[in-house]
Structure formats: C-alpha cells, structure tokens
PDB file of C-alpha atoms and ligand atoms in Angstrom:
ATOM      1  CA  MET A   1      -0.109   0.296  -0.158  1.00 64.00           C
ATOM      2  CA  SER A   2       1.539   3.399  -0.524  1.00 93.00           C
ATOM      3  CA  GLU A   3       2.605   5.523   2.170  1.00 91.00           C
ATOM      4  CA  ILE A   4      -0.258   7.653   2.118  1.00 93.00           C
ATOM      5  CA  LEU A   5      -2.981   5.036   2.592  1.00 96.00           C
ATOM      6  CA  ASP A   6      -0.663   3.410   4.712  1.00 96.00           C
ATOM      7  CA  ALA A   7      -0.865   6.663   7.740  1.00 97.00           C
ATOM      8  CA  LEU A   8      -3.957   7.346   6.949  1.00 97.00           C
ATOM      9  CA  PHE A   9      -5.488   3.570   7.758  1.00 97.00           C
ATOM     10  CA  ARG A  10      -2.508   3.434  10.649  1.00 97.00           C
ATOM     11  CA  ARG A  11      -4.456   6.689  12.473  1.00 98.00           C
ATOM     12  CA  ARG A  12      -6.331   6.642  15.369  1.00 98.00           C
ATOM     13  CA  ALA A  13      -7.842   9.308  18.266  1.00 98.00           C
ATOM     14  CA  VAL A  14      -5.336   8.421  20.395  1.00 98.00           C
ATOM     15  CA  LYS A  15      -6.268   8.677  24.250  1.00 98.00           C
ATOM     16  CA  ALA A  16      -3.091   8.744  26.352  1.00 98.00           C
ATOM     17  CA  PHE A  17       0.120   9.710  25.065  1.00 98.00           C
ATOM     18  CA  GLU A  18       4.375   9.752  26.235  1.00 97.00           C
ATOM     19  CA  PRO A  19       5.797  12.945  27.264  1.00 88.00           C
ATOM     20  CA  VAL A  20       7.843  13.654  24.560  1.00 96.00           C
ATOM     21  CA  GLU A  21       9.675  16.552  22.496  1.00 97.00           C
ATOM     22  CA  ILE A  22       8.101  17.542  19.335  1.00 98.00           C
ATOM     23  CA  PRO A  23      11.183  19.136  17.045  1.00 98.00           C
ATOM     24  CA  GLN A  24      10.418  22.416  15.321  1.00 98.00           C
ATOM     25  CA  ALA A  25      11.381  20.960  12.300  1.00 98.00           C
ATOM     26  CA  LEU A  26       8.842  18.073  12.281  1.00 98.00           C
ATOM     27  CA  ARG A  27       5.861  20.743  13.703  1.00 98.00           C
ATOM     28  CA  GLU A  28       6.720  22.824  10.882  1.00 98.00           C
ATOM     29  CA  GLN A  29       6.177  19.629   8.231  1.00 98.00           C
ATOM     30  CA  ILE A  30       2.820  19.280  10.259  1.00 98.00           C
ATOM     31  CA  LEU A  31       1.573  22.759   9.893  1.00 98.00           C
ATOM     32  CA  ASN A  32       2.742  22.280   6.632  1.00 98.00           C
ATOM     33  CA  ALA A  33       0.921  19.577   5.093  1.00 98.00           C
ATOM     34  CA  ALA A  34      -1.933  20.935   7.454  1.00 98.00           C
ATOM     35  CA  ARG A  35      -1.864  24.510   5.232  1.00 98.00           C
ATOM     36  CA  HIS A  36      -1.404  22.848   1.771  1.00 98.00           C
ATOM     37  CA  ALA A  37      -5.219  21.065   2.186  1.00 98.00           C
ATOM     38  CA  PRO A  38      -7.245  22.570  -0.527  1.00 98.00           C
ATOM     39  CA  SER A  39      -9.723  25.186   0.632  1.00 97.00           C
ATOM     40  CA  SER A  40     -12.868  26.842  -1.128  1.00 93.00           C
ATOM     41  CA  PHE A  41     -11.404  30.212  -3.549  1.00 91.00           C
ATOM     42  CA  ASN A  42      -8.099  28.749  -2.390  1.00 94.00           C
ATOM     43  CA  SER A  43      -9.028  31.330   0.516  1.00 95.00           C
ATOM     44  CA  GLN A  44      -7.711  29.411   3.164  1.00 97.00           C
ATOM     45  CA  PRO A  45      -9.966  30.946   6.042  1.00 97.00           C
ATOM     46  CA  TYR A  46      -8.181  29.233   9.005  1.00 98.00           C
ATOM     47  CA  GLN A  47      -5.016  29.671  11.971  1.00 98.00           C
ATOM     48  CA  PHE A  48      -3.569  27.068  14.013  1.00 98.00           C
ATOM     49  CA  PHE A  49      -2.307  27.659  17.476  1.00 98.00           C
ATOM     50  CA  TRP A  50       0.542  25.220  18.357  1.00 98.00           C
ATOM     51  CA  VAL A  51       0.069  25.158  22.404  1.00 98.00           C
ATOM     52  CA  GLU A  52       2.806  23.600  23.912  1.00 98.00           C
ATOM     53  CA  SER A  53       4.713  25.558  26.688  1.00 96.00           C
ATOM     54  CA  SER A  54       4.060  24.396  29.998  1.00 90.00           C
ATOM     55  CA  PRO A  55       1.930  26.714  31.698  1.00 95.00           C
ATOM     56  CA  ARG A  56      -0.304  27.204  28.550  1.00 97.00           C
ATOM     57  CA  ARG A  57      -0.687  23.794  27.332  1.00 98.00           C
ATOM     58  CA  THR A  58      -1.884  23.150  31.123  1.00 98.00           C
ATOM     59  CA  THR A  59      -4.471  26.074  31.194  1.00 98.00           C
ATOM     60  CA  ALA A  60      -5.755  24.145  27.686  1.00 98.00           C
ATOM     61  CA  ALA A  61      -6.381  20.755  28.446  1.00 98.00           C
ATOM     62  CA  LYS A  62      -8.024  22.230  31.427  1.00 98.00           C
ATOM     63  CA  LEU A  63     -10.395  23.657  28.677  1.00 98.00           C
ATOM     64  CA  CYS A  64     -10.404  20.517  27.023  1.00 98.00           C
ATOM     65  CA  MET A  65     -12.258  19.278  30.214  1.00 97.00           C
ATOM     66  CA  GLY A  66      -9.173  17.865  31.279  1.00 93.00           C
ATOM     67  CA  GLN A  67      -9.986  15.194  29.051  1.00 98.00           C
ATOM     68  CA  MET A  68      -6.748  12.615  28.945  1.00 98.00           C
ATOM     69  CA  PRO A  69      -5.688  13.351  25.363  1.00 98.00           C
ATOM     70  CA  ALA A  70      -5.334  16.523  26.141  1.00 98.00           C
ATOM     71  CA  ALA A  71      -3.757  16.129  29.851  1.00 98.00           C
ATOM     72  CA  THR A  72      -1.427  13.882  28.124  1.00 98.00           C
ATOM     73  CA  ALA A  73      -0.316  15.405  24.666  1.00 98.00           C
ATOM     74  CA  SER A  74       2.824  17.138  23.812  1.00 98.00           C
ATOM     75  CA  ALA A  75       1.096  19.955  22.486  1.00 98.00           C
ATOM     76  CA  LEU A  76      -2.117  20.899  21.704  1.00 98.00           C
ATOM     77  CA  VAL A  77      -3.660  22.515  17.514  1.00 98.00           C
ATOM     78  CA  VAL A  78      -6.230  24.695  17.967  1.00 99.00           C
ATOM     79  CA  ALA A  79      -7.473  25.031  14.694  1.00 99.00           C
ATOM     80  CA  VAL A  80     -10.318  28.412  14.309  1.00 98.00           C
ATOM     81  CA  ALA A  81     -12.187  28.810  11.130  1.00 98.00           C
ATOM     82  CA  ASP A  82     -11.071  32.777  10.870  1.00 97.00           C
ATOM     83  CA  ILE A  83     -13.220  34.771   8.725  1.00 95.00           C
ATOM     84  CA  GLY A  84     -11.170  38.027   9.484  1.00 94.00           C
ATOM     85  CA  SER A  85      -8.305  36.924   7.151  1.00 94.00           C
ATOM     86  CA  LEU A  86     -10.251  36.583   3.814  1.00 92.00           C
ATOM     87  CA  ALA A  87      -9.318  40.224   2.434  1.00 91.00           C
ATOM     88  CA  ALA A  88      -5.743  40.301   3.306  1.00 94.00           C
ATOM     89  CA  THR A  89      -5.590  36.681   2.058  1.00 95.00           C
ATOM     90  CA  SER A  90      -6.909  37.623  -1.686  1.00 93.00           C
ATOM     91  CA  GLN A  91      -4.741  41.197  -1.628  1.00 94.00           C
ATOM     92  CA  ALA A  92      -1.926  38.748  -0.539  1.00 96.00           C
ATOM     93  CA  GLN A  93      -2.666  36.276  -3.323  1.00 95.00           C
ATOM     94  CA  LEU A  94      -2.893  39.043  -5.659  1.00 94.00           C
ATOM     95  CA  GLU A  95       0.822  40.474  -5.140  1.00 95.00           C
ATOM     96  CA  TRP A  96       2.102  36.838  -5.219  1.00 96.00           C
ATOM     97  CA  MET A  97       0.576  36.827  -8.615  1.00 95.00           C
ATOM     98  CA  ARG A  98       1.648  39.603  -9.346  1.00 93.00           C
ATOM     99  CA  GLU A  99       5.170  39.062  -8.736  1.00 95.00           C
ATOM    100  CA  SER A 100       5.260  35.898 -10.207  1.00 95.00           C
ATOM    101  CA  GLY A 101       5.023  37.499 -13.540  1.00 92.00           C
ATOM    102  CA  LEU A 102       1.920  36.074 -14.263  1.00 93.00           C
ATOM    103  CA  SER A 103      -0.155  37.367 -17.227  1.00 94.00           C
ATOM    104  CA  ASP A 104      -2.171  40.837 -16.222  1.00 94.00           C
ATOM    105  CA  ALA A 105      -5.512  38.793 -18.236  1.00 95.00           C
ATOM    106  CA  LYS A 106      -5.038  36.324 -15.022  1.00 94.00           C
ATOM    107  CA  VAL A 107      -4.153  38.854 -12.385  1.00 94.00           C
ATOM    108  CA  ARG A 108      -7.629  40.968 -13.681  1.00 94.00           C
ATOM    109  CA  ASP A 109      -9.092  37.702 -13.294  1.00 94.00           C
ATOM    110  CA  TYR A 110      -8.395  37.098  -9.898  1.00 93.00           C
ATOM    111  CA  GLU A 111      -9.213  40.986  -8.579  1.00 92.00           C
ATOM    112  CA  ARG A 112     -12.577  40.395 -10.442  1.00 92.00           C
ATOM    113  CA  THR A 113     -13.230  37.244  -8.254  1.00 88.00           C
ATOM    114  CA  ALA A 114     -11.465  38.582  -5.007  1.00 88.00           C
ATOM    115  CA  LYS A 115     -13.931  41.539  -5.579  1.00 86.00           C
ATOM    116  CA  THR A 116     -17.534  39.464  -6.257  1.00 84.00           C
ATOM    117  CA  GLY A 117     -16.083  37.402  -2.818  1.00 81.00           C
ATOM    118  CA  ARG A 118     -15.947  40.345  -0.872  1.00 77.00           C
ATOM    119  CA  ILE A 119     -19.081  41.408  -1.191  1.00 78.00           C
ATOM    120  CA  LEU A 120     -20.660  37.685  -1.335  1.00 77.00           C
ATOM    121  CA  PHE A 121     -18.568  37.009   2.057  1.00 77.00           C
ATOM    122  CA  MET A 122     -19.936  40.203   3.749  1.00 73.00           C
ATOM    123  CA  PRO A 123     -22.535  39.761   6.342  1.00 69.00           C
ATOM    124  CA  GLY A 124     -22.798  44.016   7.179  1.00 70.00           C
ATOM    125  CA  PRO A 125     -23.777  45.180  10.258  1.00 72.00           C
ATOM    126  CA  PHE A 126     -27.006  43.361  12.263  1.00 69.00           C
ATOM    127  CA  GLY A 127     -26.612  40.629   9.610  1.00 72.00           C
ATOM    128  CA  ILE A 128     -28.446  43.343   6.952  1.00 78.00           C
ATOM    129  CA  PHE A 129     -26.715  43.077   3.988  1.00 79.00           C
ATOM    130  CA  GLY A 130     -27.118  38.989   4.678  1.00 81.00           C
ATOM    131  CA  ALA A 131     -30.944  39.108   4.300  1.00 84.00           C
ATOM    132  CA  LEU A 132     -30.793  41.209   1.332  1.00 85.00           C
ATOM    133  CA  LYS A 133     -28.151  38.911  -0.497  1.00 84.00           C
ATOM    134  CA  TRP A 134     -30.597  35.701   0.797  1.00 86.00           C
ATOM    135  CA  ALA A 135     -34.055  37.044  -1.093  1.00 88.00           C
ATOM    136  CA  ILE A 136     -31.738  38.406  -4.542  1.00 89.00           C
ATOM    137  CA  PHE A 137     -30.394  35.045  -4.542  1.00 88.00           C
ATOM    138  CA  ARG A 138     -33.116  33.324  -3.354  1.00 90.00           C
ATOM    139  CA  LEU A 139     -35.148  35.330  -5.739  1.00 92.00           C
ATOM    140  CA  LEU A 140     -32.692  34.592  -8.656  1.00 92.00           C
ATOM    141  CA  ASN A 141     -32.371  31.083  -8.242  1.00 92.00           C
ATOM    142  CA  LEU A 142     -36.276  30.140  -8.865  1.00 92.00           C
ATOM    143  CA  TRP A 143     -34.983  30.338 -12.866  1.00 90.00           C
ATOM    144  CA  LYS A 144     -31.849  30.028 -12.809  1.00 91.00           C
ATOM    145  CA  THR A 145     -29.328  27.355 -11.371  1.00 92.00           C
ATOM    146  CA  PHE A 146     -26.532  27.718  -8.928  1.00 85.00           C
ATOM    147  CA  GLY A 147     -25.604  27.006  -5.595  1.00 86.00           C
ATOM    148  CA  MET A 148     -26.327  29.377  -2.814  1.00 83.00           C
ATOM    149  CA  PRO A 149     -23.430  31.055  -1.449  1.00 82.00           C
ATOM    150  CA  PRO A 150     -22.892  31.670   2.187  1.00 86.00           C
ATOM    151  CA  VAL A 151     -24.988  35.301   2.929  1.00 82.00           C
ATOM    152  CA  PHE A 152     -25.756  35.337   6.760  1.00 86.00           C
ATOM    153  CA  ARG A 153     -22.037  35.249   9.378  1.00 88.00           C
ATOM    154  CA  HIS A 154     -22.963  31.627  10.986  1.00 91.00           C
ATOM    155  CA  ASP A 155     -23.068  30.307   6.628  1.00 92.00           C
ATOM    156  CA  ILE A 156     -19.718  31.971   6.896  1.00 93.00           C
ATOM    157  CA  PHE A 157     -18.518  30.471   9.865  1.00 96.00           C
ATOM    158  CA  LYS A 158     -19.811  26.693   8.101  1.00 96.00           C
ATOM    159  CA  TRP A 159     -18.376  28.018   4.869  1.00 95.00           C
ATOM    160  CA  ALA A 160     -14.793  28.223   6.313  1.00 97.00           C
ATOM    161  CA  MET A 161     -15.292  25.341   8.646  1.00 98.00           C
ATOM    162  CA  LYS A 162     -15.298  23.050   5.886  1.00 98.00           C
ATOM    163  CA  SER A 163     -11.777  24.416   4.522  1.00 98.00           C
ATOM    164  CA  THR A 164     -10.935  24.073   8.424  1.00 98.00           C
ATOM    165  CA  SER A 165     -11.654  20.728   9.172  1.00 98.00           C
ATOM    166  CA  LEU A 166      -9.824  19.364   5.259  1.00 98.00           C
ATOM    167  CA  ALA A 167      -6.767  20.764   7.042  1.00 98.00           C
ATOM    168  CA  CYS A 168      -6.887  19.169  10.395  1.00 99.00           C
ATOM    169  CA  GLU A 169      -6.972  16.013   8.662  1.00 98.00           C
ATOM    170  CA  ASN A 170      -3.519  16.540   6.519  1.00 98.00           C
ATOM    171  CA  LEU A 171      -2.545  17.043  10.043  1.00 98.00           C
ATOM    172  CA  MET A 172      -3.334  14.338  11.230  1.00 98.00           C
ATOM    173  CA  ILE A 173      -2.850  12.103   8.556  1.00 98.00           C
ATOM    174  CA  ALA A 174       1.209  13.788   8.241  1.00 98.00           C
ATOM    175  CA  ALA A 175       1.785  13.510  11.703  1.00 98.00           C
ATOM    176  CA  GLU A 176       1.235   9.884  11.802  1.00 98.00           C
ATOM    177  CA  ALA A 177       3.373   9.386   8.559  1.00 97.00           C
ATOM    178  CA  LEU A 178       5.767  11.450  10.710  1.00 97.00           C
ATOM    179  CA  GLY A 179       5.751   8.862  13.642  1.00 97.00           C
ATOM    180  CA  LEU A 180       3.333  11.075  16.415  1.00 98.00           C
ATOM    181  CA  ASN A 181      -0.272  10.310  17.026  1.00 98.00           C
ATOM    182  CA  THR A 182      -3.288  12.489  17.584  1.00 98.00           C
ATOM    183  CA  CYS A 183      -6.246  12.744  19.014  1.00 98.00           C
ATOM    184  CA  PRO A 184      -9.236  15.461  17.149  1.00 98.00           C
ATOM    185  CA  MET A 185     -11.694  17.001  20.275  1.00 98.00           C
ATOM    186  CA  GLU A 186     -14.334  18.779  20.050  1.00 98.00           C
ATOM    187  CA  GLY A 187     -14.993  18.854  24.010  1.00 98.00           C
ATOM    188  CA  PHE A 188     -13.556  22.455  24.983  1.00 98.00           C
ATOM    189  CA  ASP A 189     -15.444  24.932  26.264  1.00 98.00           C
ATOM    190  CA  GLY A 190     -15.468  27.327  23.257  1.00 98.00           C
ATOM    191  CA  ARG A 191     -15.801  30.430  24.855  1.00 98.00           C
ATOM    192  CA  ARG A 192     -12.802  30.733  27.535  1.00 98.00           C
ATOM    193  CA  LEU A 193     -10.376  28.627  24.727  1.00 98.00           C
ATOM    194  CA  SER A 194     -11.218  31.505  22.760  1.00 98.00           C
ATOM    195  CA  ARG A 195     -10.964  34.286  25.168  1.00 98.00           C
ATOM    196  CA  PHE A 196      -7.927  32.563  26.142  1.00 98.00           C
ATOM    197  CA  LEU A 197      -6.288  33.047  22.950  1.00 98.00           C
ATOM    198  CA  GLY A 198      -7.636  35.986  22.432  1.00 98.00           C
ATOM    199  CA  LEU A 199      -9.970  35.096  19.641  1.00 98.00           C
ATOM    200  CA  SER A 200     -12.524  36.881  18.431  1.00 97.00           C
ATOM    201  CA  THR A 201     -16.601  36.062  18.168  1.00 95.00           C
ATOM    202  CA  ARG A 202     -16.877  37.991  15.666  1.00 93.00           C
ATOM    203  CA  TYR A 203     -14.145  36.223  13.316  1.00 96.00           C
ATOM    204  CA  HIS A 204     -13.545  33.801  15.292  1.00 98.00           C
ATOM    205  CA  GLU A 205     -14.513  30.179  16.035  1.00 98.00           C
ATOM    206  CA  ILE A 206     -12.872  26.772  17.111  1.00 98.00           C
ATOM    207  CA  VAL A 207     -13.153  24.391  15.341  1.00 98.00           C
ATOM    208  CA  MET A 208     -11.589  21.349  17.498  1.00 98.00           C
ATOM    209  CA  VAL A 209      -8.632  20.624  19.542  1.00 99.00           C
ATOM    210  CA  ILE A 210      -6.249  18.101  18.176  1.00 99.00           C
ATOM    211  CA  ALA A 211      -4.161  16.505  21.136  1.00 98.00           C
ATOM    212  CA  ILE A 212      -0.761  15.983  19.327  1.00 98.00           C
ATOM    213  CA  GLY A 213       2.597  13.413  20.524  1.00 98.00           C
ATOM    214  CA  LYS A 214       3.260   9.856  20.557  1.00 98.00           C
ATOM    215  CA  LYS A 215       1.318   7.120  21.900  1.00 98.00           C
ATOM    216  CA  SER A 216       2.344   5.832  25.530  1.00 98.00           C
ATOM    217  CA  PRO A 217       3.433   2.245  25.167  1.00 97.00           C
ATOM    218  CA  ALA A 218       0.379   1.726  27.735  1.00 97.00           C
ATOM    219  CA  TYR A 219      -2.439   2.826  26.124  1.00 97.00           C
ATOM    220  CA  VAL A 220      -4.441  -0.125  24.557  1.00 96.00           C
ATOM    221  CA  GLU A 221      -6.403   0.773  21.640  1.00 95.00           C
ATOM    222  CA  PRO A 222     -10.096  -0.517  21.747  1.00 97.00           C
ATOM    223  CA  PRO A 223     -10.919  -1.903  18.002  1.00 98.00           C
ATOM    224  CA  GLN A 224     -11.995   0.598  15.097  1.00 98.00           C
ATOM    225  CA  TRP A 225     -15.580   0.375  14.052  1.00 98.00           C
ATOM    226  CA  ARG A 226     -16.845   1.899  10.724  1.00 98.00           C
ATOM    227  CA  ARG A 227     -19.694   1.514   9.247  1.00 98.00           C
ATOM    228  CA  PRO A 228     -20.386  -1.079   6.641  1.00 98.00           C
ATOM    229  CA  LEU A 229     -19.409   1.120   2.725  1.00 97.00           C
ATOM    230  CA  GLU A 230     -23.046  -0.090   1.770  1.00 97.00           C
ATOM    231  CA  ALA A 231     -24.404   1.950   4.264  1.00 98.00           C
ATOM    232  CA  THR A 232     -22.474   5.264   4.099  1.00 97.00           C
ATOM    233  CA  VAL A 233     -21.866   5.295   0.096  1.00 98.00           C
ATOM    234  CA  THR A 234     -24.469   5.153  -2.896  1.00 97.00           C
ATOM    235  CA  VAL A 235     -23.198   4.753  -6.553  1.00 97.00           C
ATOM    236  CA  LEU A 236     -25.462   5.986  -8.777  1.00 97.00           C
TER     237      LEU A 236
HETATM  238  C1  FMN B 301     -14.932  16.663  15.607  1.00 66.71           C
HETATM  239  C2  FMN B 301     -14.017  15.504  16.218  1.00 66.71           C
HETATM  240  C3  FMN B 301     -14.236  15.406  17.578  1.00 66.71           C
HETATM  241  C4  FMN B 301     -14.266  14.452  18.709  1.00 66.71           C
HETATM  242  N1  FMN B 301     -14.089  14.872  19.962  1.00 66.71           N
HETATM  243  C5  FMN B 301     -13.817  14.141  20.659  1.00 66.71           C
HETATM  244  C6  FMN B 301     -13.249  14.312  22.212  1.00 66.71           C
HETATM  245  O1  FMN B 301     -13.486  15.488  22.500  1.00 66.71           O
HETATM  246  N2  FMN B 301     -12.669  13.546  23.101  1.00 66.71           N
HETATM  247  C7  FMN B 301     -12.112  11.762  22.937  1.00 66.71           C
HETATM  248  O2  FMN B 301     -11.241  11.569  23.444  1.00 66.71           O
HETATM  249  N3  FMN B 301     -12.363  11.948  21.260  1.00 66.71           N
HETATM  250  C8  FMN B 301     -12.975  12.768  20.470  1.00 66.71           C
HETATM  251  N4  FMN B 301     -13.168  12.684  19.137  1.00 66.71           N
HETATM  252  C9  FMN B 301     -12.619  11.250  18.286  1.00 66.71           C
HETATM  253  C10 FMN B 301     -13.631  10.033  18.309  1.00 66.71           C
HETATM  254  O3  FMN B 301     -14.149   9.654  19.254  1.00 66.71           O
HETATM  255  C11 FMN B 301     -12.847   9.087  17.073  1.00 66.71           C
HETATM  256  O4  FMN B 301     -12.611   9.729  15.717  1.00 66.71           O
HETATM  257  C12 FMN B 301     -13.888   7.861  16.465  1.00 66.71           C
HETATM  258  O5  FMN B 301     -14.570   7.239  18.020  1.00 66.71           O
HETATM  259  C13 FMN B 301     -12.917   6.739  16.170  1.00 66.71           C
HETATM  260  O6  FMN B 301     -12.118   6.507  16.535  1.00 66.71           O
HETATM  261  P1  FMN B 301     -11.065   6.668  15.391  1.00 66.71           P
HETATM  262  O7  FMN B 301     -10.327   7.949  15.404  1.00 66.71           O
HETATM  263  O8  FMN B 301      -9.967   6.072  16.245  1.00 66.71           O
HETATM  264  O9  FMN B 301     -10.778   5.450  14.440  1.00 66.71           O
HETATM  265  C14 FMN B 301     -13.472  13.292  18.322  1.00 66.71           C
HETATM  266  C15 FMN B 301     -13.451  13.382  16.730  1.00 66.71           C
HETATM  267  C16 FMN B 301     -14.225  14.268  15.643  1.00 66.71           C
HETATM  268  C17 FMN B 301     -13.418  13.973  14.532  1.00 66.71           C
END
C-alpha cells in the first residue's frame, strides 16, 4: 500500500500520550501539510494555534475539560475558522500573482473574483446585507441554477469550517506519517478557550483541538469500527 494510505489507515484517535518533545522541524512539516489542504477559493480561512509551552498547554488542557488526550499530549493544536482574514488573503495572493509574473489577464481575472468574493462573503452590520443577499439569491434561484453562497455570518462560519476541517485531517495524517499520533477533540469550553487565545467571536470560531504526541506504550486501542461501505455510499 502507498505510504499515504498506510498512515491514513493506521491513524487512530489516541487517548493517552507519553511525554516527548516535538522538534521544530517536525512541527513545521506537520503544519505545512495542514496548509496544503484544498480550501474554498483558496481562501485558507483558518488559523492554527500550536500550544506547547507548559503553563499555556496546562491551561488549554483544562479548557478541554481535562480530557486524558489533552492532559497528556505534547502539544495541543487549536484549529480556528477565521473569517476575518479573507480580504488580506486575497490581497496577498494578488501580490504573489503579480510578483510571479502571471499574465495581466490572469491577475485581472483574479481581481474580479476577489472583488465578487468580498461582496458575497460580507454579512454587513446586524446581518442586514446578509438578509438582502438571501432575498436576491433566493429570487434568482427560482429560474436560474446556482449554488447558494453563504449569506449570514453563521453560513460564512460553516463555509470556513469545511476548509478548516480538511486542513485538520491533513495535519493528522501528516503527524501519523511522521511517527506521531493525534486525537481530534470537540470536547472543550469554546468560550473560555477563545478568550484564552485572544480570539474575536466576530471573526473566529474554534473548530477542534487536536492533541498531538507519541502514543503511550500503556495505551491499548479499542478495535476500530466503521459502518459498512453500503451504509455510507450510494453509487449512481
Ligand atoms: C470532530 C471530532 C470530535 C471529537 N471529539 C473528541 C473528544 O472530545 N474527545 C475524544 O476523546 N475523542 C474525540 N474524537 C475522536 C473520536 O471519538 C474518534 O475519532 C472516533 O471514535 C473513531 O475512532 P478512531 O479515530 O480511532 O477511528 C473526536 C473526533 C472528531 C472527528
């Protein structure tokens, strides 16, 4: 089997880790793998907080309800959907396109897409613009076929969380491939953890916390169960 599939099938949600230090080079490889995941419009609408220094990690673990994977991990990676970085990201991509010598037509094309994106992904004060967008798109959709863009702030968060989750999976598979183990967790106090990281509720939502480290030799994995293929797949 390919190395990627090996890591993918080997990965388990590990509940107890042994204390090992994760070298910086390994950390960077893992985080690089995360940001290479595909994202909607290549917007990369996320931030990762790698919490490893001892007082902070202890606090973050407590905010994960003291769960065993959090309390024993070498680091906790907090994956945050970030809808406040969209304009800066498209600006950075535009600059990169210009510096890379891409044709003027391509740059202009991207400029147009970025402008449309900015309008589509702007909920406006009190969601007023969102409501207006919803009404317009709903009306147009009566006779035209198109996918409904995210209109309200919670839709935009939902949209950003999809790309964030893909990056999380990349991160976990990369960690596994590099000899580490992980446990994704949604058992955390989102309000307190957000405050602890200095996040803004307007622009940030924690998607999951990933405990990362080396599986404790004392930890025995339970057998892995999955629904049968036919229960989750429809081939048309
Ligand atoms: C979004 C998400 C949230 C999860 N939250 C927790 C959690 O808070 N605590 C925990 O111990 N495991 C958590 N898990 C791990 C799952 O329990 C685990 O992935 C599942 O039981 C399947 O086991 P496996 O990953 O070893 O195949 C979570 C997994 C996902 C994907």
